[in-house]
Every structure is written in structure tokens, then in C-alpha cells.
PDB file of C-alpha atoms in Angstrom:
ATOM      1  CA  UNK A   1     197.537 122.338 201.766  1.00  0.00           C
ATOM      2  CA  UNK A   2     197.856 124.718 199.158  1.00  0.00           C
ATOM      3  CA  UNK A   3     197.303 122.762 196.527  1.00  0.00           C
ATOM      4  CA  UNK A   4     193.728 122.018 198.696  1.00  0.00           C
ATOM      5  CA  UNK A   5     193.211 125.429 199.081  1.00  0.00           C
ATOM      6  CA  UNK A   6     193.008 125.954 195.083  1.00  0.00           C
ATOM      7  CA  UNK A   7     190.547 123.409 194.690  1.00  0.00           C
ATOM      8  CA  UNK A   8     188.434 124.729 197.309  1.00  0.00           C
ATOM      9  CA  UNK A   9     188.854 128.854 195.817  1.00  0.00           C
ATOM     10  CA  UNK A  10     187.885 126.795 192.088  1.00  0.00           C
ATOM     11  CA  UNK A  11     185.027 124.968 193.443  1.00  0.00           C
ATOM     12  CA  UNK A  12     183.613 128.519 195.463  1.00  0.00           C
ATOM     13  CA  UNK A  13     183.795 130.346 192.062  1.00  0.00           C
ATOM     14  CA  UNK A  14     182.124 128.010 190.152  1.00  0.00           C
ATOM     15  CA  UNK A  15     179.156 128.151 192.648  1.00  0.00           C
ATOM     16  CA  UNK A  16     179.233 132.195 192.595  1.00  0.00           C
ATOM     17  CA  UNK A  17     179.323 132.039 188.498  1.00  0.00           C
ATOM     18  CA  UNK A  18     176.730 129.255 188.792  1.00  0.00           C
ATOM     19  CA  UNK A  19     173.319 130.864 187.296  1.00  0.00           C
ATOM     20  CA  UNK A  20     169.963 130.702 190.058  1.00  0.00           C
ATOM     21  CA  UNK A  21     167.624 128.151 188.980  1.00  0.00           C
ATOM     22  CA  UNK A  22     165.224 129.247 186.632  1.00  0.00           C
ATOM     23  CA  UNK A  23     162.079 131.054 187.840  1.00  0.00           C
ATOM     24  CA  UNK A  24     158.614 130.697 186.232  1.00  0.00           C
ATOM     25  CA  UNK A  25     156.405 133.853 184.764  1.00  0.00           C
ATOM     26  CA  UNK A  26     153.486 133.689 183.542  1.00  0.00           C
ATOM     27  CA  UNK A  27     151.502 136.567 181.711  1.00  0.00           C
ATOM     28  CA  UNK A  28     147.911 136.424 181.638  1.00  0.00           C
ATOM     29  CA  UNK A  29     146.099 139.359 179.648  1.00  0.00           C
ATOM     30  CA  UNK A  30     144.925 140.669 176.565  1.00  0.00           C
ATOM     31  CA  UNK A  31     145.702 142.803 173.448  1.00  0.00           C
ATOM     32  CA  UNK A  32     147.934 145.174 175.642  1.00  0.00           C
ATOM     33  CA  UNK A  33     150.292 142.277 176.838  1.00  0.00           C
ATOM     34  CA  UNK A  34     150.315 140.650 173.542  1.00  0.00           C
ATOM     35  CA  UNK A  35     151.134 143.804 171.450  1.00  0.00           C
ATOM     36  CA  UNK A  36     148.129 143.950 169.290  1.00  0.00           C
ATOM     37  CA  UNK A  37     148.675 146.352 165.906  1.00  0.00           C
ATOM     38  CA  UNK A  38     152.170 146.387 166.154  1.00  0.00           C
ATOM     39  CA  UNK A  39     155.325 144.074 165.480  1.00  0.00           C
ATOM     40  CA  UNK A  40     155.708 143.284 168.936  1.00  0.00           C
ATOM     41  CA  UNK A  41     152.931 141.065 168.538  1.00  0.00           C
ATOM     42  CA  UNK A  42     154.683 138.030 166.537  1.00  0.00           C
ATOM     43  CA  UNK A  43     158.461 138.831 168.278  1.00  0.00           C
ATOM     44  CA  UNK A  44     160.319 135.587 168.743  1.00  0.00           C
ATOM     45  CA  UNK A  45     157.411 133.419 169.853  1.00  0.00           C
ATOM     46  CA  UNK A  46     159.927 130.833 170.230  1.00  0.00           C
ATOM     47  CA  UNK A  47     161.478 132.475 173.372  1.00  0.00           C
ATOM     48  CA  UNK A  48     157.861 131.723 175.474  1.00  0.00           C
ATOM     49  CA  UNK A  49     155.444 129.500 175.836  1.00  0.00           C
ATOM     50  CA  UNK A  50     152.172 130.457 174.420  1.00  0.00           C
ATOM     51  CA  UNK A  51     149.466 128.329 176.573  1.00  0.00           C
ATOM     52  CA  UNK A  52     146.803 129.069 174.095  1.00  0.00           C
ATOM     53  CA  UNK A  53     149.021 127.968 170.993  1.00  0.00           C
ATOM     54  CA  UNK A  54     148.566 131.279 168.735  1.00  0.00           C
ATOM     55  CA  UNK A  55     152.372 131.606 168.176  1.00  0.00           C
ATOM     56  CA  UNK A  56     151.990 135.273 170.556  1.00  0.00           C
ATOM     57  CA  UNK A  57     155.665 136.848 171.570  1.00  0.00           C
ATOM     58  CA  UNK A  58     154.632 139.454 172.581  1.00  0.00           C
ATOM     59  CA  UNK A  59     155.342 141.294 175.464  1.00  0.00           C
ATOM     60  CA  UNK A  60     156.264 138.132 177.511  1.00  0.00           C
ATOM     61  CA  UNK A  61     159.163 138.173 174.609  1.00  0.00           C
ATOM     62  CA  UNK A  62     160.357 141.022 175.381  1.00  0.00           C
ATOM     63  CA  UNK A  63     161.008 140.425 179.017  1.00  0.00           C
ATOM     64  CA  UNK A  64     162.304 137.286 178.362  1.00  0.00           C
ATOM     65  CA  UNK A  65     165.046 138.536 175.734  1.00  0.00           C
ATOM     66  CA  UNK A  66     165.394 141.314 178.444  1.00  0.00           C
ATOM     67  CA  UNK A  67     166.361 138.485 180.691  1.00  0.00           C
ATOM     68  CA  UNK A  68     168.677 137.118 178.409  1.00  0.00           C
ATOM     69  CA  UNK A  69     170.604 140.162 178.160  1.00  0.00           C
ATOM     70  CA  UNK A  70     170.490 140.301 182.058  1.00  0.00           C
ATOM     71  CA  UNK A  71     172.192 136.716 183.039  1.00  0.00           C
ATOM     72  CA  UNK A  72     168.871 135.950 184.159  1.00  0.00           C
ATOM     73  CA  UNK A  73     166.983 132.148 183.669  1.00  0.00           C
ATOM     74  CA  UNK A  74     163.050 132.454 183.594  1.00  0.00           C
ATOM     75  CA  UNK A  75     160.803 130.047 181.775  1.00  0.00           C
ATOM     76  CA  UNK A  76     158.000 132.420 180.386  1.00  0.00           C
ATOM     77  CA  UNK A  77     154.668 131.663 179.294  1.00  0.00           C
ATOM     78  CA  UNK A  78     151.198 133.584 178.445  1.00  0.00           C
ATOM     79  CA  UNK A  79     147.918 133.371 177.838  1.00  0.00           C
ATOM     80  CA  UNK A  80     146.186 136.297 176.243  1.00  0.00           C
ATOM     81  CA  UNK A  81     142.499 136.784 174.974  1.00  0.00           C
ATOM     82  CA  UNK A  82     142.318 140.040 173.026  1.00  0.00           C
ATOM     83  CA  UNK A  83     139.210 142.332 174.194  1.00  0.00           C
ATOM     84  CA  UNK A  84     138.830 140.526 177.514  1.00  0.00           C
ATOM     85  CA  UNK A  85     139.145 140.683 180.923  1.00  0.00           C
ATOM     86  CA  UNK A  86     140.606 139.329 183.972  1.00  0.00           C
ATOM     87  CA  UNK A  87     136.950 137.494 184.618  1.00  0.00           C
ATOM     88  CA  UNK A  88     137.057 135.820 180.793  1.00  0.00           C
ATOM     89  CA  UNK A  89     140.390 134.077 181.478  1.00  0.00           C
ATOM     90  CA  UNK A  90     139.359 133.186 185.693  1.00  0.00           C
ATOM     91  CA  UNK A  91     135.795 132.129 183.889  1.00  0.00           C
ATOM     92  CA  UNK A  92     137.359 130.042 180.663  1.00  0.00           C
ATOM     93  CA  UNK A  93     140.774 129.884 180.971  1.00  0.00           C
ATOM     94  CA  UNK A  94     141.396 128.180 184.415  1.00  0.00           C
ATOM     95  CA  UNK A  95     142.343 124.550 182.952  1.00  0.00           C
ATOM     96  CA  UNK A  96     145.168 126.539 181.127  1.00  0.00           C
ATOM     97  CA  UNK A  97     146.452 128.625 183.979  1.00  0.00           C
ATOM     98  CA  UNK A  98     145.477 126.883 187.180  1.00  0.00           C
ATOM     99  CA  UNK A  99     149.727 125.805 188.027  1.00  0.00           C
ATOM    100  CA  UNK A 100     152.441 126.295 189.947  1.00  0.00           C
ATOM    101  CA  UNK A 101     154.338 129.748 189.196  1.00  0.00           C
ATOM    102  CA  UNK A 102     156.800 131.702 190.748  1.00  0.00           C
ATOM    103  CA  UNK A 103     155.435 134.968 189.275  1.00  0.00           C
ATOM    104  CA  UNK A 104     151.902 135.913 187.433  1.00  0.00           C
ATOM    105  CA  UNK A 105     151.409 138.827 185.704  1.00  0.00           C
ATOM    106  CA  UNK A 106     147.725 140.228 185.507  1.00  0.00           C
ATOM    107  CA  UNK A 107     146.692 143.118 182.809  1.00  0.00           C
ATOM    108  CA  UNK A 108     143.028 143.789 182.750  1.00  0.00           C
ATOM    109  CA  UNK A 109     140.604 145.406 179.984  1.00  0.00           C
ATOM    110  CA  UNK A 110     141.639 148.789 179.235  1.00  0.00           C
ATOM    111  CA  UNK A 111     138.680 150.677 180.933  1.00  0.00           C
ATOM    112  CA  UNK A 112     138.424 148.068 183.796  1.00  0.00           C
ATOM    113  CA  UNK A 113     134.903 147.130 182.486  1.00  0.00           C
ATOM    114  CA  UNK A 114     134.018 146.922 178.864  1.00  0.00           C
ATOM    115  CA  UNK A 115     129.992 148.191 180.002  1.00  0.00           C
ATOM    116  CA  UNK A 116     130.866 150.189 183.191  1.00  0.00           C
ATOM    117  CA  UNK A 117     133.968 152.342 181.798  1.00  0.00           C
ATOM    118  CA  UNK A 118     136.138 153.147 184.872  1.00  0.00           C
ATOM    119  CA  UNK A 119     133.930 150.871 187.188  1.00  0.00           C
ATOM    120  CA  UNK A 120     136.540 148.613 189.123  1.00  0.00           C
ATOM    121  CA  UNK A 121     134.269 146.332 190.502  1.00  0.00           C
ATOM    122  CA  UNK A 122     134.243 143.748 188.026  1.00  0.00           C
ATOM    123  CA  UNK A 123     137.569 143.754 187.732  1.00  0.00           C
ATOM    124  CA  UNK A 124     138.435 143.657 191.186  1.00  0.00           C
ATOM    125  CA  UNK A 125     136.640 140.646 191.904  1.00  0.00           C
ATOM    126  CA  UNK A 126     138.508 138.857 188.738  1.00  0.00           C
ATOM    127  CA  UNK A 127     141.876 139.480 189.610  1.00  0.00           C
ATOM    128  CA  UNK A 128     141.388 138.697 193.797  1.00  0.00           C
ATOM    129  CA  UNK A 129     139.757 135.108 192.445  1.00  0.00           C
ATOM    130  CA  UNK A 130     142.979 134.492 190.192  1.00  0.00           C
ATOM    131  CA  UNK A 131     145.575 135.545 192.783  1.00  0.00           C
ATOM    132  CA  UNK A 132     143.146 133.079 195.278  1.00  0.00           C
ATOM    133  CA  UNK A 133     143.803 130.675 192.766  1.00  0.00           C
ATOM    134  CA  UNK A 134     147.294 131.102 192.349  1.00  0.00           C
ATOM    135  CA  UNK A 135     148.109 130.846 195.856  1.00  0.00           C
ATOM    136  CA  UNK A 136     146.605 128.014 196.380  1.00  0.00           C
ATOM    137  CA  UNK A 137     148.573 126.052 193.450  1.00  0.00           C
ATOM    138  CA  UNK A 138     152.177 128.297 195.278  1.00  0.00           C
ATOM    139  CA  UNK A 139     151.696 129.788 198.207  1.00  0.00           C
ATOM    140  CA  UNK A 140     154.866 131.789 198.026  1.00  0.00           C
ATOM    141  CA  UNK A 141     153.378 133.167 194.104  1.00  0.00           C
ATOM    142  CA  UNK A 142     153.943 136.711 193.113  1.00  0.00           C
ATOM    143  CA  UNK A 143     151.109 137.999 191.943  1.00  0.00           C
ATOM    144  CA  UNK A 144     151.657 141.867 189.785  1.00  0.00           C
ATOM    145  CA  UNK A 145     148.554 143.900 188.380  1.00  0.00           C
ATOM    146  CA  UNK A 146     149.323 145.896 185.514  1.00  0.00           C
ATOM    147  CA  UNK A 147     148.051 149.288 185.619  1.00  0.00           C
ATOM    148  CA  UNK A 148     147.653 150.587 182.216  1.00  0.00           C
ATOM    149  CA  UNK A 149     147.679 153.499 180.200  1.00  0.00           C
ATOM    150  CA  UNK A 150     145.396 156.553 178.814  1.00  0.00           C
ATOM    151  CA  UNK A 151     143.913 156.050 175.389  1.00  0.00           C
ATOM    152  CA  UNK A 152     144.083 158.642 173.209  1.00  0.00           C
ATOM    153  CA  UNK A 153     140.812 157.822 171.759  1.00  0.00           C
ATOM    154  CA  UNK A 154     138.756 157.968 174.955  1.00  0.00           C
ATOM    155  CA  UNK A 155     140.608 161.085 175.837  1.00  0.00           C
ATOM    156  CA  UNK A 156     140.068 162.993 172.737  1.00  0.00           C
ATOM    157  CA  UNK A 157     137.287 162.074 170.325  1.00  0.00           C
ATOM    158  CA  UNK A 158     135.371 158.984 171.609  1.00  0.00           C
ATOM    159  CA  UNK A 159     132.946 159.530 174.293  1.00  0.00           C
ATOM    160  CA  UNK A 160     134.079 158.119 177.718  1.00  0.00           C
ATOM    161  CA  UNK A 161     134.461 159.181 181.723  1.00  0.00           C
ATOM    162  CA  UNK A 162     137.798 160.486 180.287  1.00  0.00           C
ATOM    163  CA  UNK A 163     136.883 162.662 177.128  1.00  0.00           C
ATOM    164  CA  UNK A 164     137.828 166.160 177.390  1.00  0.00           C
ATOM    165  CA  UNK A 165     140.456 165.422 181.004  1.00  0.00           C
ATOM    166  CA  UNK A 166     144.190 165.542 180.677  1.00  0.00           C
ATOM    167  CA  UNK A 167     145.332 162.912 179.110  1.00  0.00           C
ATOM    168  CA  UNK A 168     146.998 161.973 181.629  1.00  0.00           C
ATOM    169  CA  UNK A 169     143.844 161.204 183.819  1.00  0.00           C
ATOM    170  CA  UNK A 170     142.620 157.697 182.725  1.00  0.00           C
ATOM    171  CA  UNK A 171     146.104 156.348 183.472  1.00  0.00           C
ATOM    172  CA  UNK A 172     146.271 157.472 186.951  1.00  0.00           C
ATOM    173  CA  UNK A 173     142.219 156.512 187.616  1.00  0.00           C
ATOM    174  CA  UNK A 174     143.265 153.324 186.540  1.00  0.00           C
ATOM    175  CA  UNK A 175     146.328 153.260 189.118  1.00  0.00           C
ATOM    176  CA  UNK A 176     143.832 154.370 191.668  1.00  0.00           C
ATOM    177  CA  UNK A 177     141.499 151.393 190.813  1.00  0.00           C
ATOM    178  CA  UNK A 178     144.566 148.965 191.018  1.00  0.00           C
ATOM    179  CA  UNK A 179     145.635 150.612 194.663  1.00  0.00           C
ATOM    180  CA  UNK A 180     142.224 149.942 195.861  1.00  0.00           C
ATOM    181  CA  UNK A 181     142.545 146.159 194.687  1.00  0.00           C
ATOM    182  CA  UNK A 182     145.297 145.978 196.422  1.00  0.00           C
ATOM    183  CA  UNK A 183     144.253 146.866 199.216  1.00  0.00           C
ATOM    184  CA  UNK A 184     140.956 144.935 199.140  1.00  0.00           C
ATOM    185  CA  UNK A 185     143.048 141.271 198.526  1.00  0.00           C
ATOM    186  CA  UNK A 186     146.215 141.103 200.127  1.00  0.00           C
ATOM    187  CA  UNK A 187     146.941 137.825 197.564  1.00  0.00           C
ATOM    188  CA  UNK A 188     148.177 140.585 195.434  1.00  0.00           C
ATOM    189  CA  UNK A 189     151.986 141.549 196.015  1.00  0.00           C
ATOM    190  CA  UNK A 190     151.832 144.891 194.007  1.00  0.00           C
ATOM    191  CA  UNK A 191     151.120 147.101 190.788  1.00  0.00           C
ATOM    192  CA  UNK A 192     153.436 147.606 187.879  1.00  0.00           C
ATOM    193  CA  UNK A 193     153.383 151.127 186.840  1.00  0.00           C
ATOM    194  CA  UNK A 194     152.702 151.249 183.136  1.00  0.00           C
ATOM    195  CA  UNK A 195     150.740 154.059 182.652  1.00  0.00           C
ATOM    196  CA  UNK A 196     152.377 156.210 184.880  1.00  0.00           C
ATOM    197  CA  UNK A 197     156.080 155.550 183.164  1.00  0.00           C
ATOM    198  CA  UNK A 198     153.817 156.254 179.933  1.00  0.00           C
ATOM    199  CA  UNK A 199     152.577 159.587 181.923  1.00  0.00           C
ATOM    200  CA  UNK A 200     156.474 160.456 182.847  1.00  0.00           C
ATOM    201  CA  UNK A 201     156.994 160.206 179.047  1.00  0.00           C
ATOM    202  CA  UNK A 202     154.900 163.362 178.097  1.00  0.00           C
ATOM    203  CA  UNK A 203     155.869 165.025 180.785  1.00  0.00           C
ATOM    204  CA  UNK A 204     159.834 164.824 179.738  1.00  0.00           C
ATOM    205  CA  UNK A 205     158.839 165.260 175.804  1.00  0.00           C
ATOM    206  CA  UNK A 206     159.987 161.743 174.902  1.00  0.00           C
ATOM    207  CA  UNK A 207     156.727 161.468 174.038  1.00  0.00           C
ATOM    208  CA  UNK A 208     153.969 163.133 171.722  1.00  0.00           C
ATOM    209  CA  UNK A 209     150.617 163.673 174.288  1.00  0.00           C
ATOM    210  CA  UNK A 210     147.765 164.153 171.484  1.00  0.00           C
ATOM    211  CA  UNK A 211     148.556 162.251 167.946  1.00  0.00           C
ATOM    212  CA  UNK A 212     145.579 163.587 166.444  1.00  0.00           C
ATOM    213  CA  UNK A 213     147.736 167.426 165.910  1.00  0.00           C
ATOM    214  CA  UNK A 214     150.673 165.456 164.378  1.00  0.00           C
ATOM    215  CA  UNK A 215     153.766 163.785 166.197  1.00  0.00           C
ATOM    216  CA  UNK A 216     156.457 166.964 167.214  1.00  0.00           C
ATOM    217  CA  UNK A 217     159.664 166.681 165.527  1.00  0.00           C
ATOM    218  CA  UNK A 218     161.830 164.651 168.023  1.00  0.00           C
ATOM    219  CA  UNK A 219     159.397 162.739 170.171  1.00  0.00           C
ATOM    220  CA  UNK A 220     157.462 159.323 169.360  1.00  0.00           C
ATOM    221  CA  UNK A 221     153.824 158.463 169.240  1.00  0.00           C
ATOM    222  CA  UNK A 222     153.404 155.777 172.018  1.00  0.00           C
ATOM    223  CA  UNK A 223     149.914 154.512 170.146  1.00  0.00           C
ATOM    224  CA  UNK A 224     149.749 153.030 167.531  1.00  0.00           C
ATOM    225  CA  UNK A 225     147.427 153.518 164.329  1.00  0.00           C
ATOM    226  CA  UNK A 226     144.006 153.239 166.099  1.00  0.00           C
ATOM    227  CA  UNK A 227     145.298 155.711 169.033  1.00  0.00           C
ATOM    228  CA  UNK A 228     143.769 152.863 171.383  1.00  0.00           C
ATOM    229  CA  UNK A 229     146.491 150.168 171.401  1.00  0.00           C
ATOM    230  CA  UNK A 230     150.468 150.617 171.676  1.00  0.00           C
ATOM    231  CA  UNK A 231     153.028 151.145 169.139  1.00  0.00           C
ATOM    232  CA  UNK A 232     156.750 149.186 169.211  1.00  0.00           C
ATOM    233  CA  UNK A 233     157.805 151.658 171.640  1.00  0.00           C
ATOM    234  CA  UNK A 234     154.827 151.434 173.909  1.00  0.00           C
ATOM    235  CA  UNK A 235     154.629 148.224 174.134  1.00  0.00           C
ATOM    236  CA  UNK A 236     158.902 148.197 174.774  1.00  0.00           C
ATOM    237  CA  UNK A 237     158.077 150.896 177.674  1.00  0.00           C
ATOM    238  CA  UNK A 238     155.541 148.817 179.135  1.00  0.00           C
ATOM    239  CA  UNK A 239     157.579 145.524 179.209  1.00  0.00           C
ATOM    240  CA  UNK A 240     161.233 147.266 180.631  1.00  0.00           C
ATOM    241  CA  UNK A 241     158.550 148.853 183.436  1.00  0.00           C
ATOM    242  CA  UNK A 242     157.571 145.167 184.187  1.00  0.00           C
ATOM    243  CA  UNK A 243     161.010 143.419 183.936  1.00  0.00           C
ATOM    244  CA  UNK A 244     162.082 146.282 186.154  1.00  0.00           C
ATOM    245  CA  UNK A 245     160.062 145.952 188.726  1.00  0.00           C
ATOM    246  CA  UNK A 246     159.511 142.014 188.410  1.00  0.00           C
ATOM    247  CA  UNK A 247     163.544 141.348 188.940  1.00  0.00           C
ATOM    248  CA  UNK A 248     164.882 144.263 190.261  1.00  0.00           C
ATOM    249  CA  UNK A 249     167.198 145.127 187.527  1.00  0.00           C
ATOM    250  CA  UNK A 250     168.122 148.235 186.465  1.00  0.00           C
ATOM    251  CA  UNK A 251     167.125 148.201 183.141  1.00  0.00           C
ATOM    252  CA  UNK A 252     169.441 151.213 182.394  1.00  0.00           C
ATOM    253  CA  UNK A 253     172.080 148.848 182.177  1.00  0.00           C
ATOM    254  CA  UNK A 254     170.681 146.903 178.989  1.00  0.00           C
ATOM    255  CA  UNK A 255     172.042 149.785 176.635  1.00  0.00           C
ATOM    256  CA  UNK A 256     170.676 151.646 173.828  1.00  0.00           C
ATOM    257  CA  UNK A 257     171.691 148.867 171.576  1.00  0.00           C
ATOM    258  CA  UNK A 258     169.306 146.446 173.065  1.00  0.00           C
ATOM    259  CA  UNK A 259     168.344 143.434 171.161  1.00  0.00           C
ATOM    260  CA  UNK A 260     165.060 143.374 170.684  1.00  0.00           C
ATOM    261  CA  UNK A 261     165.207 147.456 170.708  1.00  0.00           C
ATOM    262  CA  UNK A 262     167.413 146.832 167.485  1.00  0.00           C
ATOM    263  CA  UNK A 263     165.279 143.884 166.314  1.00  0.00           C
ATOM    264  CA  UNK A 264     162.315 146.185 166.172  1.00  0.00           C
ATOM    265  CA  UNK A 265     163.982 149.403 164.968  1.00  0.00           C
ATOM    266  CA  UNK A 266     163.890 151.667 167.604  1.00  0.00           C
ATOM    267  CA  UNK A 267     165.881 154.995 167.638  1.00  0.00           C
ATOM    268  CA  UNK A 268     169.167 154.654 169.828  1.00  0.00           C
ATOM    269  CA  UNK A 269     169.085 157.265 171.640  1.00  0.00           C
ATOM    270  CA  UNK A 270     165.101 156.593 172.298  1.00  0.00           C
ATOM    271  CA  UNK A 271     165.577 153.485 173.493  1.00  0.00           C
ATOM    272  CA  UNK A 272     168.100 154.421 176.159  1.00  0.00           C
ATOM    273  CA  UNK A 273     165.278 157.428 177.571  1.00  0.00           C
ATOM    274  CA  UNK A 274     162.894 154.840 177.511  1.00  0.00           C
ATOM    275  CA  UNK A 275     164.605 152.855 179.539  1.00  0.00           C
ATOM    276  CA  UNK A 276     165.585 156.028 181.575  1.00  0.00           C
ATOM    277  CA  UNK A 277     162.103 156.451 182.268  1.00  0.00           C
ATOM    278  CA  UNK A 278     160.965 153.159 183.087  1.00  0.00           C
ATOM    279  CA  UNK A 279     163.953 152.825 185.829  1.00  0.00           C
ATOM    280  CA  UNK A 280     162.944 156.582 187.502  1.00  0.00           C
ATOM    281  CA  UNK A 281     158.755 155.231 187.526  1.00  0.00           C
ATOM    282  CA  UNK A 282     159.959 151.934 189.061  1.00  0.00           C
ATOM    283  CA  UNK A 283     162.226 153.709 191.503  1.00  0.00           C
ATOM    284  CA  UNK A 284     159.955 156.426 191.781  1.00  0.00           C
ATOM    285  CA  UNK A 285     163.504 158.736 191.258  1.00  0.00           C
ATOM    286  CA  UNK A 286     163.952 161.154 188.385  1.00  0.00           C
ATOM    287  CA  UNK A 287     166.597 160.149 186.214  1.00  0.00           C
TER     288      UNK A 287
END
């Protein structure tokens, strides 16, 4: 009986140790989810699946070496157009998403509509037909908008709806648009917060707000060169806000020795109040 008893205590902690099946993610954007201008863009392409064969990491890499680190199994795979929209990939990219996935991942052009800055219309309409889509292939799909964040060249020398605002104000118009898609197709589960964990980041001085008056002495430019597109630690912001709210997991935990923090040679001490901040926006808590 006891000897019974063993096997059946083995057997139950092999099942509890046992990892879940793996789950299926699929990014579908542009420049911002495959880290255009910046080193992010060629990280481990090996890690995903790049439908549109350009050897893109990416982003997608990032969660999934996140993952990793996390004891969690997802296959992840992308397909990314830079300088297009959510209509470019439902209009031309269909035979390469159209599938079965557990989770999809929608970023959109960075002012919603290339020739109607801040107009959500366009958008709108792309992202509800792609979530349709989705559904239909897995009814139980998670679909996640992206909402991104304020360029620095639209805020302070290009003209735009946003020139001369806080910089903080294209970011949160953005979020606005993405609530009101929301709202307008139910298909869509939620909105990743991005730009506002980007916001949180000037607010706390982990981040530099205007790069064109030079970088302050112990905070980090989250653009990159052009002031338009991230730098390594935007783009690492932007993917621990998605893998936090995606799984759940409080990213916190992954450490300021990170791998692909370390990989792409991040500060320490950075890294662990960038992941600070991504946790409090995805919990809505400050940390």
C-alpha cells in the first residue's frame, strides 16, 4: 500500500512539473514590432517564425526569449511590413496569416493613417476585419491591439495634429483611438499599453522626454536616431509590456540580468526599472 502510494505521489508530481502545451502567437505589424533602426531588429531570428521569410527577430524575439526565461512554451511567429498598416497586411497578407492561433498581436501605423494623421477610421475597420478573420479560423483567439507611442518628431519639429502638445499627447490619442475600437468590435479582447508604459517612463525620469536638448545624465533616450522609431530599450519596454499582459507574468521576476537585456547591452539597473514600469502600466499599480 505504501509502496502504491509512492508511485501514485511520483506520477502526481510529474504531471504538476509537466510544462502546458505550447500556445501559438502570432505578431502581425510593422517597423515598430520588428525593431526597425535598432539591434532588436535581427535578435535571434531563429527563436520565431518569420512568415514573410526576412530573417526578422524582432520584437516577437524578445517575448519569446522572455518566455524562455519564464518556463513558458509558445511557438511564435510574425509577419511585419515596415510603413504599413493593419489594412496592407488584411488586403495582401491574408494567405500568410489566415490560421489557427491562440493569440494575435495587432500594431498599426504609427499615426493610425499615413494621409489622415490621428484619423482612426481606417484603422479601425482593418483591425475589426482581421480579428473577424481570426475568429473565424479559432473562435476562442485572443486578439491584442497595440497602442503605441508619441514620436518625438511629430511632437517637436515635424508638422502634425501633435506638434507643439505634450509629448505625452499622441500616445494617449492613440490609446483613445484603440478604446474606441474596442468598443466598436467586440472580436477584440483588449489593448496592450505601450505608449502609456513609455508615458510612465518620463514621468519617473527613466526616461529623457525631448532628445533634441540632449539626453540628461542618468536617463535613456527611448528613440532611436531618427526620433521616430525605438531604440534597444524601447523596443525592450514595448515587448515586457506585451509579454506582461499577454501571459500574466510578472515580468519583475525576469531580473536585471535578463538575457536578451544582456544580449543587447542594456544598463542593469535600467533594465530592472524598465521592467518596473512595464509591470505598474500592466497592473495599472505604481511600483
Amino acid at each position: 500500500m505504501r509502496r502504491t502510494q509512492g508511485w501514485i505521489a511520483a506520477i502526481a508530481a510529474m504531471t504538476m512539473a509537466a510544462p502546458a502545451a505550447a500556445e501559438s502567437i502570432l505578431f502581425v505589424g510593422n517597423s515598430f514590432t520588428f525593431g526597425a533602426n535598432s539591434p532588436v531588429m535581427r535578435y535571434r531570428p531563429d527563436l520565431v517564425r518569420d512568415l514573410n521569410r526576412e530573417g526578422i527577430g524582432g520584437v516577437p524575439a524578445l517575448f519569446k526569449t522572455f518566455a524562455e526565461q519564464a518556463g513558458q512554451d509558445w511557438t511564435v511567429s510574425l509577419e511585419t511590413a515596415g510603413g504599413r498598416d493593419l489594412a496592407f497586411h488584411y488586403e495582401h497578407k491574408r494567405r500568410e496569416i489566415d490560421a489557427r492561433w491562440d493569440v494575435v498581436i495587432l500594431q498599426g501605423y504609427s499615426t493610425l493613417d499615413a494621409q489622415r494623421p490621428g484619423d482612426p477610421t481606417r484603422h479601425a475597420e482593418a483591425a475589426g476585419s482581421i480579428a473577424a478573420m481570426m475568429r473565424r479560423a479559432n473562435p476562442r483567439v485572443r486578439v491584442e491591439l497595440v497602442s503605441t507611442w508619441s514620436r518625438a518628431d511629430l511632437t517637436y519639429r515635424v508638422p502634425s495634429p501633435w506638434r507643439g502638445r505634450a509629448v505625452t499627447a499622441m500616445a494617449e490619442d492613440l490609446a483613445v483611438a484603440n478604446a474606441g475600437v474596442l468598443r466598436r468590435f467586440p472580436e477584440i479582447s483588449g489593448t496592450i499599453p505601450v505608449g502609456q508604459a513609455w508615458n510612465r517612463a518620463w514621468a519617473e525620469r527613466v526616461a529623457d522626454p525631448n532628445p533634441y536638448d540632449g539626453i540628461a545624465f542618468g536617463q535613456v533616450d527611448l528613440w532611436t536616431w531618427d526620433q521616430y522609431h525605438a531604440s534597444a530599450a524601447g523596443y525592450y519596454l514595448e515587448a515586457l509590456v506585451i509579454f506582461g499582459k499577454v501571459t500574466g507574468f510578472d515580468v519583475r521576476r525576469l531580473g536585471e540580468q535578463e538575457r536578451a537585456a544582456r544580449d543587447l547591452g542594456l544598463e542593469p539597473r535600467l533594465v530592472a526599472r524598465l521592467q518596473a514600469i512595464a509591470h505598474a502600466e500592466v497592473t495599472a499599480v505604481t511600483p
